[in-house]
Coordinates of C-alpha atoms in Angstrom, one line a residue:
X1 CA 0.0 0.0 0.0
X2 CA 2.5 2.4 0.7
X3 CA 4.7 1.7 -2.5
X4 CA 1.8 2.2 -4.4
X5 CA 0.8 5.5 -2.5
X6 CA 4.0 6.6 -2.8
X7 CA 4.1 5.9 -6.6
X8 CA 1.1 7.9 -7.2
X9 CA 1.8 10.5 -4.9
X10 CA 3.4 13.0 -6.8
X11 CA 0.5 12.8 -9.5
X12 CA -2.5 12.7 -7.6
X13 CA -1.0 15.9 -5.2
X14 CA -1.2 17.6 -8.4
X15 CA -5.0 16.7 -9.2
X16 CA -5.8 18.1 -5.8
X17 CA -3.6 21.0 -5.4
X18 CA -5.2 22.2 -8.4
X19 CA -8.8 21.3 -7.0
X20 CA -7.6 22.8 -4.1
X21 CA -6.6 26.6 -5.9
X22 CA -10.0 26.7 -8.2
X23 CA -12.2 26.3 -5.1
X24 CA -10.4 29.2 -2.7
X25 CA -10.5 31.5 -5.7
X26 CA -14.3 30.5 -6.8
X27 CA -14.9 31.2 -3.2
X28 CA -12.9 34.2 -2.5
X29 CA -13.9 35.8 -6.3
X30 CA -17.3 34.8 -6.8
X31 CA -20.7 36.5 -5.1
X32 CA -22.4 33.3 -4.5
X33 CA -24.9 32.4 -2.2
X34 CA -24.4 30.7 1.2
X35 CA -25.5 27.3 0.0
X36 CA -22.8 27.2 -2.7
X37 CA -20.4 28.6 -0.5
X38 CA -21.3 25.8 1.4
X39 CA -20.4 23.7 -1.4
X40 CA -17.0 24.8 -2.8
X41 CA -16.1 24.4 1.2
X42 CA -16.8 21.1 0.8
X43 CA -15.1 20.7 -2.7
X44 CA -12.0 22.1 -1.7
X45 CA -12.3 19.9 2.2
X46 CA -12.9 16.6 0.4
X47 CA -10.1 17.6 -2.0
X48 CA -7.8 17.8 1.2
X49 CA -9.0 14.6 3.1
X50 CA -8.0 12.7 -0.4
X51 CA -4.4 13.9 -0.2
X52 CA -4.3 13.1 3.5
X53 CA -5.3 9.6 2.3
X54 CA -2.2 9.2 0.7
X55 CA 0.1 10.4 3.0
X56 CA -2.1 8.3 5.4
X57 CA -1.0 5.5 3.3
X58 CA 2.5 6.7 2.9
X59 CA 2.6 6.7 6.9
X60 CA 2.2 2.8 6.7
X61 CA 5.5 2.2 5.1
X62 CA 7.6 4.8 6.4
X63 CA 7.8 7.2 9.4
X64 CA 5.7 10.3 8.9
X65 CA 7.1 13.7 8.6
X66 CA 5.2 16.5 10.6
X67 CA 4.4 20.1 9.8
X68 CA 4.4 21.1 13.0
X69 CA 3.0 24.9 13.9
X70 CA 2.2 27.0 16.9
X71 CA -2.0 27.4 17.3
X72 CA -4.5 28.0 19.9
X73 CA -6.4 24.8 20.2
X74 CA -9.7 25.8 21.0
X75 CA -10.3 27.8 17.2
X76 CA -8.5 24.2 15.9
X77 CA -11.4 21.9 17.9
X78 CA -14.2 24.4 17.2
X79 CA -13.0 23.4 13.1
X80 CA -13.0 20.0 13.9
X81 CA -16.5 19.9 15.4
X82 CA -18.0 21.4 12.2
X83 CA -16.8 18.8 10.3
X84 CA -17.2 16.0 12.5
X85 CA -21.2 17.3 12.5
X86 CA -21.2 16.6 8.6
X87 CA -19.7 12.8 9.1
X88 CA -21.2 11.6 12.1
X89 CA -25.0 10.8 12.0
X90 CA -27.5 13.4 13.1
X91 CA -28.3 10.5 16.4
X92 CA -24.6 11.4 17.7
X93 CA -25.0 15.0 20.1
X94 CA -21.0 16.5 19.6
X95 CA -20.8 18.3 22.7
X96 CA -17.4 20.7 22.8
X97 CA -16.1 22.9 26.1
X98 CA -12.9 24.3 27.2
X99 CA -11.8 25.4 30.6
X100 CA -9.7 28.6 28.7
X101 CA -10.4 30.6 25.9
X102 CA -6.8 30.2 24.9
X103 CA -4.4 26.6 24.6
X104 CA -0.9 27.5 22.6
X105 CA -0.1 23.7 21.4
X106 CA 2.9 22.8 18.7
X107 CA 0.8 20.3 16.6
X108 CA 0.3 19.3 12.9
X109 CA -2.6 20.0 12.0
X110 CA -3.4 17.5 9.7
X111 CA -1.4 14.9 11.7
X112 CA -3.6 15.9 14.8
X113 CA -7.0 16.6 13.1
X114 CA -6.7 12.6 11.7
X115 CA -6.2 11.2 15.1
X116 CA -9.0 12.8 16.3
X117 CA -11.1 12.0 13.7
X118 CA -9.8 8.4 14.1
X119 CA -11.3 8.4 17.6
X120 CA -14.3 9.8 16.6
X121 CA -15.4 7.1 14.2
X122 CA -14.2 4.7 16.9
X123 CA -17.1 6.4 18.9
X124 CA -19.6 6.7 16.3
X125 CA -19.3 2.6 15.8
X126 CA -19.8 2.4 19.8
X127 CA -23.4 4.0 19.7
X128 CA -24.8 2.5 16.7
X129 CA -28.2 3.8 18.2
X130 CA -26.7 7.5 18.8
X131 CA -25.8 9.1 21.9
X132 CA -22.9 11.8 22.9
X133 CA -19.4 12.3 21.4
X134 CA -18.0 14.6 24.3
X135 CA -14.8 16.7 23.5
X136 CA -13.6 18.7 26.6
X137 CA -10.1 21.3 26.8
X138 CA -8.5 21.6 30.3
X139 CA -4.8 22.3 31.0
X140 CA -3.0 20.3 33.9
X141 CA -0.5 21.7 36.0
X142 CA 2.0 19.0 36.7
X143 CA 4.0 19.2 39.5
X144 CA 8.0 17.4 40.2
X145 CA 6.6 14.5 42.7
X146 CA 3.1 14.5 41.6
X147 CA 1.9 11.3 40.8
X148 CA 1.2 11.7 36.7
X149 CA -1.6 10.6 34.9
X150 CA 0.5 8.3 32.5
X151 CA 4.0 7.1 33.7
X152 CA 6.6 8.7 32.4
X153 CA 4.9 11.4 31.9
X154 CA 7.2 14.4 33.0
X155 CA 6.5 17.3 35.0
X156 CA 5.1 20.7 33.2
X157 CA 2.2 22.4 31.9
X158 CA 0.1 20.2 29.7
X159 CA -3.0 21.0 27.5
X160 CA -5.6 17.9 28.5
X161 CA -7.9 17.1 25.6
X162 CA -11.3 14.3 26.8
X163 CA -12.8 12.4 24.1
X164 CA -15.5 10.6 25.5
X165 CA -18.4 9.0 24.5
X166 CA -21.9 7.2 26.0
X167 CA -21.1 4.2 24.1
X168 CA -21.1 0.4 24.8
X169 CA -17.5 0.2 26.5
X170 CA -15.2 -2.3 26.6
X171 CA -13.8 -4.9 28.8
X172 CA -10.2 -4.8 30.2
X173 CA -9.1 -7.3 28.3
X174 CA -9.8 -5.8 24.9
X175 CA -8.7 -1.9 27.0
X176 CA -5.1 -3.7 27.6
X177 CA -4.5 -4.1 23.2
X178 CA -6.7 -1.1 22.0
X179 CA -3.7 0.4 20.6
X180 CA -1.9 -3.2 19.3
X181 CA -1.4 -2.7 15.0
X182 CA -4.3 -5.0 13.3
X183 CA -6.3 -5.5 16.7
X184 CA -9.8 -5.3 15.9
X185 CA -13.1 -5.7 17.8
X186 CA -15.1 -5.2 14.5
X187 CA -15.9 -7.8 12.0
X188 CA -13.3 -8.8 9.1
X189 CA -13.9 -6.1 6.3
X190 CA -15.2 -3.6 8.8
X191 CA -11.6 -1.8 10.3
X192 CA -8.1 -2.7 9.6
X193 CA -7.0 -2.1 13.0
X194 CA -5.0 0.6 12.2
X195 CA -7.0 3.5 13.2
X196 CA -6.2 3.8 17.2
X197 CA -2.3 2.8 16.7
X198 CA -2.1 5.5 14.1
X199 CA -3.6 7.8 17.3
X200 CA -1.0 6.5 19.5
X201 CA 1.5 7.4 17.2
X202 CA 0.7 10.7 16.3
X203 CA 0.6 11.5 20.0
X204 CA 4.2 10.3 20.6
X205 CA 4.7 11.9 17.2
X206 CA 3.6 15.4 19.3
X207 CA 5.8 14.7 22.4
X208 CA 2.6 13.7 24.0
X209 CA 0.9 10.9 25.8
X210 CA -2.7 9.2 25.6
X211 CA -4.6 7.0 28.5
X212 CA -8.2 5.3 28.0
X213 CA -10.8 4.6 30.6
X214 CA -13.9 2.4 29.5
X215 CA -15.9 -0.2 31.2
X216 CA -18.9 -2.4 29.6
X217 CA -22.1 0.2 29.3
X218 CA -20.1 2.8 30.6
X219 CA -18.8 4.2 27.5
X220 CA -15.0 4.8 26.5
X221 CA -13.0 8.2 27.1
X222 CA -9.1 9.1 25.9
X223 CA -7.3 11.5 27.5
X224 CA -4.5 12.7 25.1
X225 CA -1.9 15.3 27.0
X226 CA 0.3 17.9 25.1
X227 CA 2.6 20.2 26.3
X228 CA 1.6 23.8 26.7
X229 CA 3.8 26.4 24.8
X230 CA 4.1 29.7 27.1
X231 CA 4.5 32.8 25.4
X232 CA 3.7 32.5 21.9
X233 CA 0.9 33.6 19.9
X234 CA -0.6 32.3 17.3
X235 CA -0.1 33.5 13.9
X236 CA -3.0 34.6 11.8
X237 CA -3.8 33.2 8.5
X238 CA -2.7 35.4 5.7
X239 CA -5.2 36.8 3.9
X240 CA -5.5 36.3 -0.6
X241 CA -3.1 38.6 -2.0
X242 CA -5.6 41.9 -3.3
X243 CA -4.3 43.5 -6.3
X244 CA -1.9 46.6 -4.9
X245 CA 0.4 48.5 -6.8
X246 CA 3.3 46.3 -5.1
X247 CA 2.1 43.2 -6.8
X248 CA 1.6 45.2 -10.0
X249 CA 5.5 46.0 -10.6
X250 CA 6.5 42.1 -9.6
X251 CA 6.8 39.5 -12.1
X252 CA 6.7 35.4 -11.3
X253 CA 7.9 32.6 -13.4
X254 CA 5.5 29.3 -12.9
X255 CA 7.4 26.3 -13.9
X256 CA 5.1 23.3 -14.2
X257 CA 4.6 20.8 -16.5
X258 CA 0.8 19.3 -15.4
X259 CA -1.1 21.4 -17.1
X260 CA -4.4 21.7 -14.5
X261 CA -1.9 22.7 -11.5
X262 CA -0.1 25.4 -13.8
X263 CA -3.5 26.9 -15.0
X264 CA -4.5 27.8 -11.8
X265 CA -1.6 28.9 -10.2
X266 CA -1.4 31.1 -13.1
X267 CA -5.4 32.6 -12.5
X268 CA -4.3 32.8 -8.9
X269 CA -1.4 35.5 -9.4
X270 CA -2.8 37.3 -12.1
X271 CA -6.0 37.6 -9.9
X272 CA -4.0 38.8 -7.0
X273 CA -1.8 41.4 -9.5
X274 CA 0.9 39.6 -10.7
X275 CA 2.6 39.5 -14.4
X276 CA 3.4 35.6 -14.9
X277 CA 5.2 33.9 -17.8
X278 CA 5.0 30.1 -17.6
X279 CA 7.5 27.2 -18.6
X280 CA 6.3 23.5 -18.9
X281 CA 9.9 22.1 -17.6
X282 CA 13.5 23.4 -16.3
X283 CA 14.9 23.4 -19.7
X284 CA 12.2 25.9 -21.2
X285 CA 12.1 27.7 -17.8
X286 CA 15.9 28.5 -18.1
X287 CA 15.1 30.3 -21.9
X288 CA 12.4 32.2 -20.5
X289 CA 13.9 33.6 -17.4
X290 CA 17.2 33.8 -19.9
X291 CA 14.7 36.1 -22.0
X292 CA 13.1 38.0 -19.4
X293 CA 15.7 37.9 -17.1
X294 CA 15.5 41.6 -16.0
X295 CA 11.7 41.3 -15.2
X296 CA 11.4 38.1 -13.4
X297 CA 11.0 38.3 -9.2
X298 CA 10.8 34.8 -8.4
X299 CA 10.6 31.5 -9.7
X300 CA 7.7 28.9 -8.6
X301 CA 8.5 25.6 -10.0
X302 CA 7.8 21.9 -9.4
X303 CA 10.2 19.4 -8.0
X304 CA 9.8 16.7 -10.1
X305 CA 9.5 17.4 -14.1
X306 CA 10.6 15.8 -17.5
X307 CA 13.9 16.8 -19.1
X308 CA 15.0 19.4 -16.1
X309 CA 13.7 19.2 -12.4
X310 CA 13.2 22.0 -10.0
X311 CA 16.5 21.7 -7.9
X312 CA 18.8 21.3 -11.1
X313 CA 16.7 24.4 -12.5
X314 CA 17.4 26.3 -9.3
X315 CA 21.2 25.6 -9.2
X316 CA 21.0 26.8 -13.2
X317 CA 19.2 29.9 -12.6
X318 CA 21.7 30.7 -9.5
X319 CA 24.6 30.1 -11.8
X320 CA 23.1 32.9 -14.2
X321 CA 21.5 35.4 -11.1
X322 CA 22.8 34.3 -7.5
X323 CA 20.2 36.7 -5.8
X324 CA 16.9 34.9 -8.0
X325 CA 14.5 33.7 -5.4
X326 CA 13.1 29.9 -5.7
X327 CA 10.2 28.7 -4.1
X328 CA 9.7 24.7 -5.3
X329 CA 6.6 22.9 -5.3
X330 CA 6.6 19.1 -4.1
X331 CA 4.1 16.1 -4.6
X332 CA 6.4 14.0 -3.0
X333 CA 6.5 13.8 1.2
X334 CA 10.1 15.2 1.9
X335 CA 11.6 13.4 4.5
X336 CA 14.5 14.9 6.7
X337 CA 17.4 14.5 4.5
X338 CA 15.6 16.4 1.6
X339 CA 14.4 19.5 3.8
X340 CA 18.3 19.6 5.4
X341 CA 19.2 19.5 1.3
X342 CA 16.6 22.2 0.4
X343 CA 16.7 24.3 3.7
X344 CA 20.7 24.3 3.7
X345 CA 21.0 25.8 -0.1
X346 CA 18.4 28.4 0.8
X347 CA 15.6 27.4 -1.3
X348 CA 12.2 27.5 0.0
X349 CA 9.2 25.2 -0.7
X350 CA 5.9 24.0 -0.2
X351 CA 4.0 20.3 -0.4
X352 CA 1.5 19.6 -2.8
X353 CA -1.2 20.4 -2.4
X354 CA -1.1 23.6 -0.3
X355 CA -3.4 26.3 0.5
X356 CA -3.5 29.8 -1.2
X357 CA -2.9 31.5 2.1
X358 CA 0.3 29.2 2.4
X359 CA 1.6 30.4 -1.0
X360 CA 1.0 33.8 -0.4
X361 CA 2.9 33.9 3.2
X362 CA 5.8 32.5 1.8
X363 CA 5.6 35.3 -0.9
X364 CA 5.3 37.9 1.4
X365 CA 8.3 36.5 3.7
X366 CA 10.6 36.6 0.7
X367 CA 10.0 40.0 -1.0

């Protein structure tokens, strides 16, 4: 499964990255009404749960690589709800409350929103006639000598997140291999087993820990603990670029060959003010920005092309302007050794498929 993920990867991140695009601009362009708002929210959602299907996939045969950020978990929950309202049947109550208004945690998103989502279908199995998916935020104070709620567990300020539900419950004996690889309670065909040691990973993944309490008819609740983070804020989303007469006077190079995913980056920075001349691979790229040399600001190309890839086209370009700023495009997960290769010769980059807002950041951060 995950050599095949892994083969498809770079292709199918390119199908949803341009999905992705064409549904923030229809949305951020076009006066619709709320109930196709509605709509291209979920286009452009269902679009990012099928590339987190494939690096789900790609988790199985190798370790995952987080995209770890700083956030206030309560805005992060109150996302999750919505869309755990639109997947869970109308008998399941979702009940959310938070001790704080304010929880600075260093998560993945993605990572993080998956292993909750993991336990929530977990629940939604357990109360097959409906009842209460409960998800309460508390922080915990843990002191050097006091006993902790998980050994091991050092002493700090943690951020306490209760899932809980009203379901059936389990025994101790099945409690003691919940999170065992391929241990299932469900019937063949009906879970793989994965689901709740892909939770307990992602929690060690996040420097965290998790405990469970259940009991027959009692229901099931996890307790997942992360550290706190004191002193940081979290940073706002960047807004769509807005044509200004900054953007007007700066020129981008999109180097691309699919077709779909060059299209709408194009629409993209011409919407928000840009002038942008295209190349279908390194080797055309290289003639274009030798033609408009003067003119070009930056460079947004793929990693992986035909004839000339992205990194051999950013060494090229640096041979003929050493100041020419890169930002590369990836469909591939990149693993430690290739952000150390990228990171070390100063090129950003972003993975496939990434939001508008993400683009535009790492725009502003480099003019």
């Amino acid at each position: 499964m995950g050599q095949l993920a892994a083969g498809i990867a770079h292709d199918f991140n390119n199908i949803m990255g341009a999905i992705v695009i064409y549904s923030q601009l229809m949305k951020n362009t076009l006066d619709l009404s709320g109930k196709n708002r509605e709509r291209l929210e979920v286009i452009h959602q269902q679009a990012q749960y099928a590339a987190e299907l494939v690096r789900q996939l790609l988790d199985f045969s190798r370790t995952s690589v987080l995209e770890r950020h700083t956030l206030n978990a309560i805005p992060f929950c109150k996302d999750l709800v919505k869309l755990l309202e639109r997947i869970l049947p109308e008998t399941i109550e979702i009940v959310f409350t938070a001790a704080r208004p304010d929880y600075q945690v260093t998560l993945d998103p993605a990572r993080f929103q998956q292993a909750l989502i993991n336990m929530a279908v977990n629940a939604r199995d357990a109360m097959p006639n409906g009842g209460q998916l409960r998800l309460h935020l508390t922080d915990l104070d843990l002191r050097p000598n006091q006993k902790a709620p998980v050994p091991e567990m050092p002493a700090g300020r943690w951020l306490s997140i209760e899932v809980g539900d009203t379901g059936d419950g389990m025994p101790s004996a099945i409690l003691s291999r919940i999170f065992d690889p391929f241990f299932s309670t469900k019937e063949r065909g009906k879970g793989s087993g994965l689901g709740l040691a892909q939770v307990y990973g992602i929690v060690q993944q996040h420097d965290g820990f998790i405990k469970v309490h259940s009991a027959p008819n009692e229901g099931t609740t996890f307790f997942i603990y992360l550290p706190l983070v004191d002193g940081i804020e979290s940073k706002e989303k960047a807004e769509m670029f807005t044509p200004t007469e900054s953007t007007h006077h700066r020129c981008i190079l999109v180097v691309e060959d699919n077709v779909a995913t060059r299209d709408a980056l194009v629409d993209f920075l011409e919407i928000s003010g840009y002038k942008v001349f295209t190349a279908k691979d390194g080797q055309e790229a290289i003639l274009v920005f030798e033609q408009h040399q003067a003119e070009i600001d930056l460079v947004l190309s793929d990693m992986i092309m035909p004839r000339l890839g992205g990194l051999e086209l950013s060494h090229a370009l640096r041979e003929k302007n050493p100041d020419v700023k890169v930002i590369l495009m990836t469909g591939y997960p990149l693993q430690d050794d290739g952000r150390q290769m990228l990171e070390q010769g100063g090129i950003a980059w972003l993975q496939k498929p990434f939001e508008v807002e993400a683009l535009t950041t790492m725009m502003q951060e480099m003019w």
